[in-house]
Each structure stands twice: as structure tokens, then as C-alpha cells.
mmCIF file of C-alpha atoms in Angstrom:
data_model
loop_
_atom_site.group_PDB
_atom_site.id
_atom_site.type_symbol
_atom_site.label_atom_id
_atom_site.label_comp_id
_atom_site.label_asym_id
_atom_site.label_seq_id
_atom_site.Cartn_x
_atom_site.Cartn_y
_atom_site.Cartn_z
ATOM 1 C CA ALA V 702 -0.103 0.048 0.013
ATOM 2 C CA LYS V 703 2.839 2.319 0.717
ATOM 3 C CA GLU V 704 4.339 1.663 -2.616
ATOM 4 C CA LEU V 705 1.234 2.163 -4.137
ATOM 5 C CA MET V 706 0.570 5.530 -2.763
ATOM 6 C CA SER V 707 4.273 6.385 -3.588
ATOM 7 C CA THR V 708 3.341 5.404 -7.225
ATOM 8 C CA TYR V 709 0.221 7.800 -7.115
ATOM 9 C CA ALA V 710 2.243 10.598 -5.563
ATOM 10 C CA GLN V 711 4.592 10.333 -8.489
ATOM 11 C CA LEU V 712 1.786 10.096 -11.095
ATOM 12 C CA GLY V 713 0.136 13.461 -9.328
ATOM 13 C CA ASN V 714 3.360 15.196 -9.583
ATOM 14 C CA GLN V 715 3.390 14.313 -13.239
ATOM 15 C CA LEU V 716 -0.160 15.383 -13.740
ATOM 16 C CA LYS V 717 -0.019 18.541 -11.642
ATOM 17 C CA ALA V 718 -2.809 16.775 -9.342
ATOM 18 C CA THR V 719 -2.823 15.518 -5.836
ATOM 19 C CA ALA V 720 -1.851 12.196 -4.808
ATOM 20 C CA THR V 721 -5.596 12.020 -3.147
ATOM 21 C CA ASP V 722 -7.251 12.790 -6.467
ATOM 22 C CA VAL V 723 -4.927 9.971 -8.214
ATOM 23 C CA ALA V 724 -5.551 7.615 -5.434
ATOM 24 C CA ALA V 725 -9.419 8.201 -5.355
ATOM 25 C CA SER V 726 -9.680 7.675 -9.190
ATOM 26 C CA SER V 727 -7.435 4.449 -9.364
ATOM 27 C CA THR V 728 -9.446 2.891 -6.413
ATOM 28 C CA GLU V 729 -12.681 3.328 -8.355
ATOM 29 C CA TRP V 730 -11.217 1.758 -11.325
ATOM 30 C CA LEU V 731 -9.572 -0.822 -9.065
ATOM 31 C CA LYS V 732 -13.227 -1.583 -7.380
ATOM 32 C CA GLN V 733 -14.489 -2.122 -11.364
ATOM 33 C CA GLY V 734 -12.149 -5.066 -11.470
ATOM 34 C CA LYS V 735 -9.122 -3.192 -13.595
ATOM 35 C CA SER V 736 -5.692 -4.415 -12.643
ATOM 36 C CA ILE V 737 -3.337 -1.811 -11.059
ATOM 37 C CA GLU V 738 -1.756 -1.038 -14.399
ATOM 38 C CA GLU V 739 -5.192 -0.362 -16.036
ATOM 39 C CA SER V 740 -6.498 1.549 -13.181
ATOM 40 C CA GLN V 741 -3.458 3.888 -13.141
ATOM 41 C CA LYS V 742 -3.790 4.399 -17.064
ATOM 42 C CA LEU V 743 -7.463 5.211 -16.477
ATOM 43 C CA ALA V 744 -6.823 7.430 -13.525
ATOM 44 C CA GLN V 745 -4.324 9.689 -15.686
ATOM 45 C CA ASP V 746 -7.415 9.905 -18.191
ATOM 46 C CA SER V 747 -9.663 10.629 -15.720
ATOM 47 C CA ILE V 748 -7.422 13.490 -14.217
ATOM 48 C CA ILE V 749 -7.097 14.900 -17.380
ATOM 49 C CA LEU V 750 -10.621 14.962 -18.183
ATOM 50 C CA SER V 751 -11.208 16.456 -14.641
ATOM 51 C CA LYS V 752 -8.854 19.267 -15.114
ATOM 52 C CA ILE V 753 -9.853 20.458 -18.561
ATOM 53 C CA GLY V 754 -13.417 20.081 -17.715
ATOM 54 C CA ASP V 755 -13.353 21.633 -13.997
ATOM 55 C CA LEU V 756 -14.548 18.311 -12.620
ATOM 56 C CA SER V 757 -14.095 16.211 -9.687
ATOM 57 C CA SER V 758 -12.028 13.106 -10.233
ATOM 58 C CA GLU V 759 -15.035 11.178 -9.271
ATOM 59 C CA ASP V 760 -17.240 12.660 -12.077
ATOM 60 C CA ALA V 761 -14.629 12.162 -14.520
ATOM 61 C CA THR V 762 -14.588 8.712 -13.646
ATOM 62 C CA LYS V 763 -17.956 8.239 -13.965
ATOM 63 C CA THR V 764 -17.935 9.810 -17.577
ATOM 64 C CA ILE V 765 -15.409 7.625 -18.674
ATOM 65 C CA THR V 766 -16.953 4.471 -17.132
ATOM 66 C CA ALA V 767 -20.420 5.630 -19.112
ATOM 67 C CA ALA V 768 -18.354 5.797 -22.092
ATOM 68 C CA MET V 769 -16.475 2.320 -21.600
ATOM 69 C CA LYS V 770 -19.527 0.306 -20.342
ATOM 70 C CA SER V 771 -22.079 1.840 -22.800
ATOM 71 C CA TYR V 772 -19.687 1.867 -26.170
ATOM 72 C CA ASN V 773 -17.354 -1.170 -25.127
ATOM 73 C CA LEU V 774 -14.230 1.101 -24.975
ATOM 74 C CA ASP V 775 -11.092 -0.180 -24.252
ATOM 75 C CA GLU V 776 -8.223 1.408 -22.128
ATOM 76 C CA SER V 777 -6.507 2.387 -25.600
ATOM 77 C CA GLU V 778 -9.890 4.222 -26.819
ATOM 78 C CA VAL V 779 -10.517 6.440 -23.725
ATOM 79 C CA MET V 780 -8.102 9.513 -24.705
ATOM 80 C CA ASN V 781 -9.754 9.321 -27.986
ATOM 81 C CA PHE V 782 -13.330 9.793 -26.414
ATOM 82 C CA VAL V 783 -11.865 12.648 -24.202
ATOM 83 C CA ASP V 784 -10.450 14.336 -27.144
ATOM 84 C CA GLN V 785 -13.964 14.445 -28.791
ATOM 85 C CA ILE V 786 -15.062 16.094 -25.665
ATOM 86 C CA SER V 787 -12.432 18.604 -25.498
ATOM 87 C CA ALA V 788 -12.878 19.328 -29.446
ATOM 88 C CA ILE V 789 -16.530 19.811 -29.505
ATOM 89 C CA ASP V 790 -15.953 22.244 -26.361
ATOM 90 C CA MET V 791 -13.465 24.237 -28.095
ATOM 91 C CA ALA V 792 -15.997 24.538 -31.283
ATOM 92 C CA SER V 793 -19.238 25.185 -29.619
ATOM 93 C CA ALA V 794 -20.692 27.308 -26.807
ATOM 94 C CA THR V 795 -20.718 24.547 -24.571
ATOM 95 C CA ASP V 796 -17.926 23.143 -22.076
ATOM 96 C CA VAL V 797 -16.446 19.659 -21.079
ATOM 97 C CA GLY V 798 -18.234 19.541 -17.834
ATOM 98 C CA GLY V 799 -21.644 20.085 -19.465
ATOM 99 C CA LEU V 800 -21.224 17.627 -22.301
ATOM 100 C CA ALA V 801 -19.970 15.298 -19.840
ATOM 101 C CA GLN V 802 -23.334 15.782 -17.887
ATOM 102 C CA ALA V 803 -25.504 15.359 -20.863
ATOM 103 C CA PHE V 804 -23.485 12.087 -22.027
ATOM 104 C CA ASN V 805 -23.924 10.628 -18.728
ATOM 105 C CA GLU V 806 -27.575 10.707 -18.784
ATOM 106 C CA VAL V 807 -28.144 9.117 -22.245
ATOM 107 C CA ALA V 808 -25.128 7.139 -23.176
ATOM 108 C CA ALA V 809 -26.488 3.659 -22.791
ATOM 109 C CA ASN V 810 -29.888 4.435 -24.806
ATOM 110 C CA ALA V 811 -27.871 6.227 -27.400
ATOM 111 C CA LYS V 812 -25.611 3.298 -28.093
ATOM 112 C CA GLN V 813 -28.678 1.065 -28.353
ATOM 113 C CA ALA V 814 -29.991 3.708 -30.911
ATOM 114 C CA GLY V 815 -26.870 3.229 -33.136
ATOM 115 C CA VAL V 816 -25.726 6.804 -32.418
ATOM 116 C CA SER V 817 -22.028 7.226 -31.957
ATOM 117 C CA THR V 818 -20.207 9.204 -28.939
ATOM 118 C CA GLN V 819 -19.392 11.777 -31.757
ATOM 119 C CA GLU V 820 -22.769 12.289 -32.789
ATOM 120 C CA LEU V 821 -24.233 12.081 -29.449
ATOM 121 C CA LEU V 822 -21.920 14.999 -28.063
ATOM 122 C CA SER V 823 -22.663 17.001 -31.006
ATOM 123 C CA TYR V 824 -26.757 16.729 -30.519
ATOM 124 C CA ALA V 825 -26.177 17.682 -26.902
ATOM 125 C CA ALA V 826 -23.684 20.555 -27.959
ATOM 126 C CA VAL V 827 -26.260 22.010 -30.517
ATOM 127 C CA ILE V 828 -29.392 21.817 -28.012
ATOM 128 C CA GLY V 829 -27.401 23.159 -25.228
ATOM 129 C CA GLU V 830 -25.999 26.192 -26.977
ATOM 130 C CA THR V 831 -29.420 26.886 -28.491
ATOM 131 C CA THR V 832 -31.427 26.697 -25.458
ATOM 132 C CA GLN V 833 -29.035 27.511 -22.743
ATOM 133 C CA GLU V 834 -30.573 24.716 -20.452
ATOM 134 C CA GLY V 835 -28.672 22.965 -17.964
ATOM 135 C CA MET V 836 -26.828 20.181 -20.044
ATOM 136 C CA ALA V 837 -28.190 17.494 -17.594
ATOM 137 C CA SER V 838 -31.570 18.601 -18.831
ATOM 138 C CA VAL V 839 -30.485 18.137 -22.367
ATOM 139 C CA GLY V 840 -29.444 14.828 -21.435
ATOM 140 C CA THR V 841 -32.681 14.035 -20.212
ATOM 141 C CA SER V 842 -34.324 15.360 -23.369
ATOM 142 C CA LEU V 843 -32.109 13.445 -25.501
ATOM 143 C CA ASN V 844 -32.637 10.224 -23.433
ATOM 144 C CA ALA V 845 -36.458 10.615 -23.833
ATOM 145 C CA ILE V 846 -36.169 10.680 -27.508
ATOM 146 C CA PHE V 847 -34.085 7.646 -27.753
ATOM 147 C CA SER V 848 -36.245 5.807 -25.287
ATOM 148 C CA ARG V 849 -39.224 6.652 -27.367
ATOM 149 C CA MET V 850 -37.696 5.021 -30.391
ATOM 150 C CA GLY V 851 -36.491 2.286 -28.271
ATOM 151 C CA ASN V 852 -40.019 1.506 -27.347
ATOM 152 C CA ILE V 853 -41.244 1.733 -30.790
ATOM 153 C CA LYS V 854 -38.734 -0.900 -31.901
ATOM 154 C CA LEU V 855 -39.690 -3.158 -29.062
ATOM 155 C CA ALA V 856 -43.443 -2.649 -29.917
ATOM 156 C CA ARG V 857 -44.081 -1.074 -26.638
ATOM 157 C CA LEU V 858 -46.531 1.392 -27.831
ATOM 158 C CA LYS V 859 -47.295 3.736 -24.759
ATOM 159 C CA ASP V 860 -44.550 6.322 -24.018
ATOM 160 C CA TYR V 861 -44.848 6.875 -20.139
ATOM 161 C CA GLU V 862 -42.289 9.532 -20.170
ATOM 162 C CA ASN V 863 -45.006 11.569 -21.906
ATOM 163 C CA ASN V 864 -47.897 10.894 -20.063
ATOM 164 C CA GLY V 865 -48.585 7.734 -21.738
ATOM 165 C CA GLU V 866 -49.011 9.020 -25.178
ATOM 166 C CA ASP V 867 -49.996 6.605 -27.870
ATOM 167 C CA LEU V 868 -47.024 5.451 -30.251
ATOM 168 C CA SER V 869 -48.840 3.359 -32.416
ATOM 169 C CA ASN V 870 -49.298 5.875 -35.267
ATOM 170 C CA VAL V 871 -45.748 7.133 -35.158
ATOM 171 C CA GLU V 872 -44.558 5.268 -38.102
ATOM 172 C CA THR V 873 -47.483 6.089 -40.154
ATOM 173 C CA VAL V 874 -47.018 10.045 -39.586
ATOM 174 C CA LEU V 875 -43.387 9.378 -40.564
ATOM 175 C CA ARG V 876 -44.087 7.509 -43.520
ATOM 176 C CA GLY V 877 -46.647 10.287 -44.502
ATOM 177 C CA VAL V 878 -43.690 12.547 -45.053
ATOM 178 C CA GLY V 879 -41.291 10.000 -46.582
ATOM 179 C CA ILE V 880 -39.123 9.110 -43.460
ATOM 180 C CA SER V 881 -38.922 5.202 -42.748
ATOM 181 C CA LEU V 882 -37.616 3.884 -39.362
ATOM 182 C CA ARG V 883 -36.931 0.361 -40.987
ATOM 183 C CA ASP V 884 -34.704 -1.142 -43.585
ATOM 184 C CA SER V 885 -37.141 -4.116 -43.637
ATOM 185 C CA VAL V 886 -39.915 -5.526 -41.955
ATOM 186 C CA ASN V 887 -38.191 -6.944 -39.230
ATOM 187 C CA GLU V 888 -34.916 -4.450 -39.211
ATOM 188 C CA PHE V 889 -34.868 -0.839 -37.931
ATOM 189 C CA ARG V 890 -32.383 1.624 -39.078
ATOM 190 C CA ASP V 891 -29.598 3.108 -36.678
ATOM 191 C CA PHE V 892 -31.357 6.230 -35.598
ATOM 192 C CA ASP V 893 -28.551 8.661 -36.685
ATOM 193 C CA GLU V 894 -29.315 7.721 -40.389
ATOM 194 C CA VAL V 895 -33.023 8.411 -39.768
ATOM 195 C CA LEU V 896 -32.088 11.893 -38.123
ATOM 196 C CA ASP V 897 -29.561 12.749 -40.896
ATOM 197 C CA GLU V 898 -32.361 11.864 -43.695
ATOM 198 C CA THR V 899 -35.106 14.060 -41.788
ATOM 199 C CA ALA V 900 -32.860 16.850 -41.381
ATOM 200 C CA SER V 901 -31.828 16.880 -45.148
ATOM 201 C CA ARG V 902 -35.655 16.943 -45.743
ATOM 202 C CA TRP V 903 -36.688 19.483 -42.751
ATOM 203 C CA ASN V 904 -36.957 22.782 -44.878
ATOM 204 C CA SER V 905 -38.959 21.281 -47.408
ATOM 205 C CA PHE V 906 -41.665 20.253 -44.784
ATOM 206 C CA SER V 907 -44.699 22.819 -44.046
ATOM 207 C CA GLY V 908 -44.696 24.312 -40.566
ATOM 208 C CA VAL V 909 -47.470 21.826 -39.625
ATOM 209 C CA GLN V 910 -45.454 18.956 -41.054
ATOM 210 C CA GLN V 911 -42.414 19.850 -39.081
ATOM 211 C CA ARG V 912 -44.622 19.989 -36.020
ATOM 212 C CA ALA V 913 -45.916 16.522 -36.740
ATOM 213 C CA VAL V 914 -42.701 15.000 -37.245
ATOM 214 C CA ALA V 915 -41.172 16.653 -34.195
ATOM 215 C CA GLN V 916 -44.236 15.324 -32.003
ATOM 216 C CA ALA V 917 -43.728 11.772 -33.704
ATOM 217 C CA PHE V 918 -39.926 11.623 -32.759
ATOM 218 C CA ALA V 919 -39.927 13.369 -29.452
ATOM 219 C CA GLY V 920 -43.435 13.671 -27.790
ATOM 220 C CA THR V 921 -45.084 16.670 -26.636
ATOM 221 C CA HIS V 922 -42.699 17.446 -23.826
ATOM 222 C CA HIS V 923 -39.274 17.269 -25.995
ATOM 223 C CA MET V 924 -40.429 18.223 -29.532
ATOM 224 C CA ASN V 925 -38.942 21.826 -29.074
ATOM 225 C CA GLU V 926 -35.616 20.334 -28.407
ATOM 226 C CA PHE V 927 -35.939 17.848 -31.376
ATOM 227 C CA MET V 928 -36.901 21.161 -33.854
ATOM 228 C CA ILE V 929 -33.632 22.730 -32.520
ATOM 229 C CA LEU V 930 -31.924 19.869 -33.462
ATOM 230 C CA MET V 931 -33.221 19.799 -37.135
ATOM 231 C CA GLN V 932 -32.961 23.559 -37.334
ATOM 232 C CA GLN V 933 -29.495 23.420 -36.239
ATOM 233 C CA TRP V 934 -28.383 20.253 -38.224
ATOM 234 C CA GLU V 935 -25.583 22.040 -40.040
ATOM 235 C CA ASN V 936 -23.834 22.871 -36.510
ATOM 236 C CA VAL V 937 -24.253 19.129 -35.820
ATOM 237 C CA GLU V 938 -22.284 18.022 -38.770
ATOM 238 C CA LYS V 939 -19.864 20.596 -38.002
ATOM 239 C CA TYR V 940 -19.234 19.238 -34.683
ATOM 240 C CA ILE V 941 -19.116 15.619 -35.730
ATOM 241 C CA THR V 942 -16.328 16.622 -38.068
ATOM 242 C CA GLU V 943 -14.516 18.245 -35.263
ATOM 243 C CA ALA V 944 -14.762 15.225 -33.156
ATOM 244 C CA ASP V 945 -13.731 13.031 -35.744
ATOM 245 C CA ASN V 946 -10.675 14.656 -36.353
ATOM 246 C CA ALA V 947 -9.830 15.185 -32.836
ATOM 247 C CA SER V 948 -6.320 14.263 -31.905
ATOM 248 C CA GLY V 949 -4.374 15.472 -28.910
ATOM 249 C CA GLN V 950 -7.008 18.164 -28.322
ATOM 250 C CA SER V 951 -7.281 17.320 -24.321
ATOM 251 C CA LEU V 952 -3.656 17.202 -23.873
ATOM 252 C CA GLN V 953 -3.387 20.561 -25.484
ATOM 253 C CA LYS V 954 -5.702 21.941 -23.110
ATOM 254 C CA TYR V 955 -4.127 19.886 -20.156
ATOM 255 C CA GLU V 956 -0.883 21.357 -21.090
ATOM 256 C CA ALA V 957 -2.680 24.900 -20.686
ATOM 257 C CA TYR V 958 -3.833 23.743 -17.302
ATOM 258 C CA THR V 959 -0.375 22.695 -16.035
ATOM 259 C CA ASP V 960 0.906 26.119 -17.123
ATOM 260 C CA SER V 961 -1.715 27.918 -15.129
ATOM 261 C CA LEU V 962 -1.816 29.266 -11.639
ATOM 262 C CA ALA V 963 -4.129 26.617 -10.649
ATOM 263 C CA GLY V 964 -1.704 23.839 -12.130
ATOM 264 C CA LYS V 965 1.239 25.358 -10.587
ATOM 265 C CA PHE V 966 -0.396 25.798 -7.163
ATOM 266 C CA CYS V 967 -1.297 21.908 -7.372
ATOM 267 C CA LEU V 968 2.157 20.887 -8.154
ATOM 268 C CA CYS V 969 3.416 23.295 -4.974
ATOM 269 C CA VAL V 970 0.714 21.427 -2.799
ATOM 270 C CA GLN V 971 1.850 18.092 -3.954
ATOM 271 C CA LYS V 972 5.343 18.586 -3.167
ATOM 272 C CA CYS V 973 4.699 20.281 0.114
ATOM 273 C CA ALA V 974 2.745 16.921 1.233
#
């Protein structure tokens, strides 16, 4: 245990973080069954996310855990995910912490719907920067939309998150404007493809059709967020591209943190301890 704490102190020194933060994050990963080596690598990733996003190490670990479990990421893919959040933060009027909050709310349902991490983060960024709602609320809205589509796939034709709205006519409404949720009778399309097709046709719909489509996809309570997503689809595509091309973004931001007063103060505290 003494040797392990010494290792945490050395890692904290490298990362401009306290040994306590490193130990807390490493312990969480150990509790998830990771080896000591794996937990130290993931603790480093968690610390980087926490510093660039102004998150606690526990919250950063929670976000990375959601990404790994929902999207089956291995340790080598985690920093790419952190880069995606950092890239969208820099391109949009949202921040890392808010994007992480939204992601945590909806990750599992988004994966089931066939939506990638880049796409999910971009949807959240567009809705969040336009509505200026809390990002946890944005994640809740997206989760309700994905859950609604999931219920349709499973032939559960009541949306209890929207006062038990009837879902039996949703596919009929969408087919009426040329949008299909299925590739075949028994196979549903990935939701990102459906959204992309809907956005490409959005401006050709009348106002009445737009509201009908939004209600079909999102229900009464979340149709406003869906309409914003369609109206701002150009920005969605922009942020997806930024995330796709992200490489080293988070480390660049982390270097800025280590050169900041906060980073130098943390290093001073670490050395004094």
C-alpha cells in the first residue's frame, strides 16, 4: 500500500494533481475489476478530463465509465473519447463539464439506438448552446427521444415519459412525409441515419408537418429540442467533423492547465505534502 501511494504521488506530480485525487480515481477503477496497471492508466485519463472540464476526479471517472460500459471502449480508446469532448467544447458554446453531464444521462440508450459518441456529443452541444438549458436537462431530453424510439422497436406502444402517449401511429406519421424507421419489415435503421435523412428534408416540410414530425420523434414534452436539432443540423455536422478529427486536443488543453496558476499551485501542494 505504501509503494502504491508513492506511485500515486509520482503520477500526481506528473499530472499536476494531488495524490489524493489520483488515489481516489485509481481506487474506483480497481473496484471495477481493473488491474493496477489498467487503473493507473485510466486514473491518468480521468485526471486529464477532470482538469480540462473543471470536474471532480469522481465525476470524470463516472463519465469515462459510462463511455466504456455503454460503447464497449477499451483502455486504449478512452483518450480518443476525451479528445472528442475537448474538440466539441472548443468548437461550440458548451463546455467539457456540461457535455459530460449530458453524456452520462443518455449514453446507454444512444448506443442502443446506433448513435456514436461523436454524434451524441454533437446533438447535446447544439441543443445546449441554443436553449441555454442545463446540460443534464439536455441529456434527459435526448434520453427521452431515444427511449421513445426504443419503445417503438420493442413494440411497446405507450410512452410513459410523455403521459402515456400512444406510439402506434408514429411510423404512419413519419411514412406520410417519406421517412422510414425500418430497412425491412423486421429491421430498424440506426437512429443517426434516420435523423440525418430527416434533417436533409426538414426545410421542405410545411410548418404543420415539422411539428407533426417533431412530436412523432420526441413527444409533446421534448419536441422543441428536436426542432432545434433539425434547425441547427449544419452545426451538428460541423461538430461531428471536429470530433472525428480530434487528436491530442485534450492534452493541449491539459498543458495549458499545467502552465496555469491552478496547475502550479496544485504542484506546490503536492510537493509540500
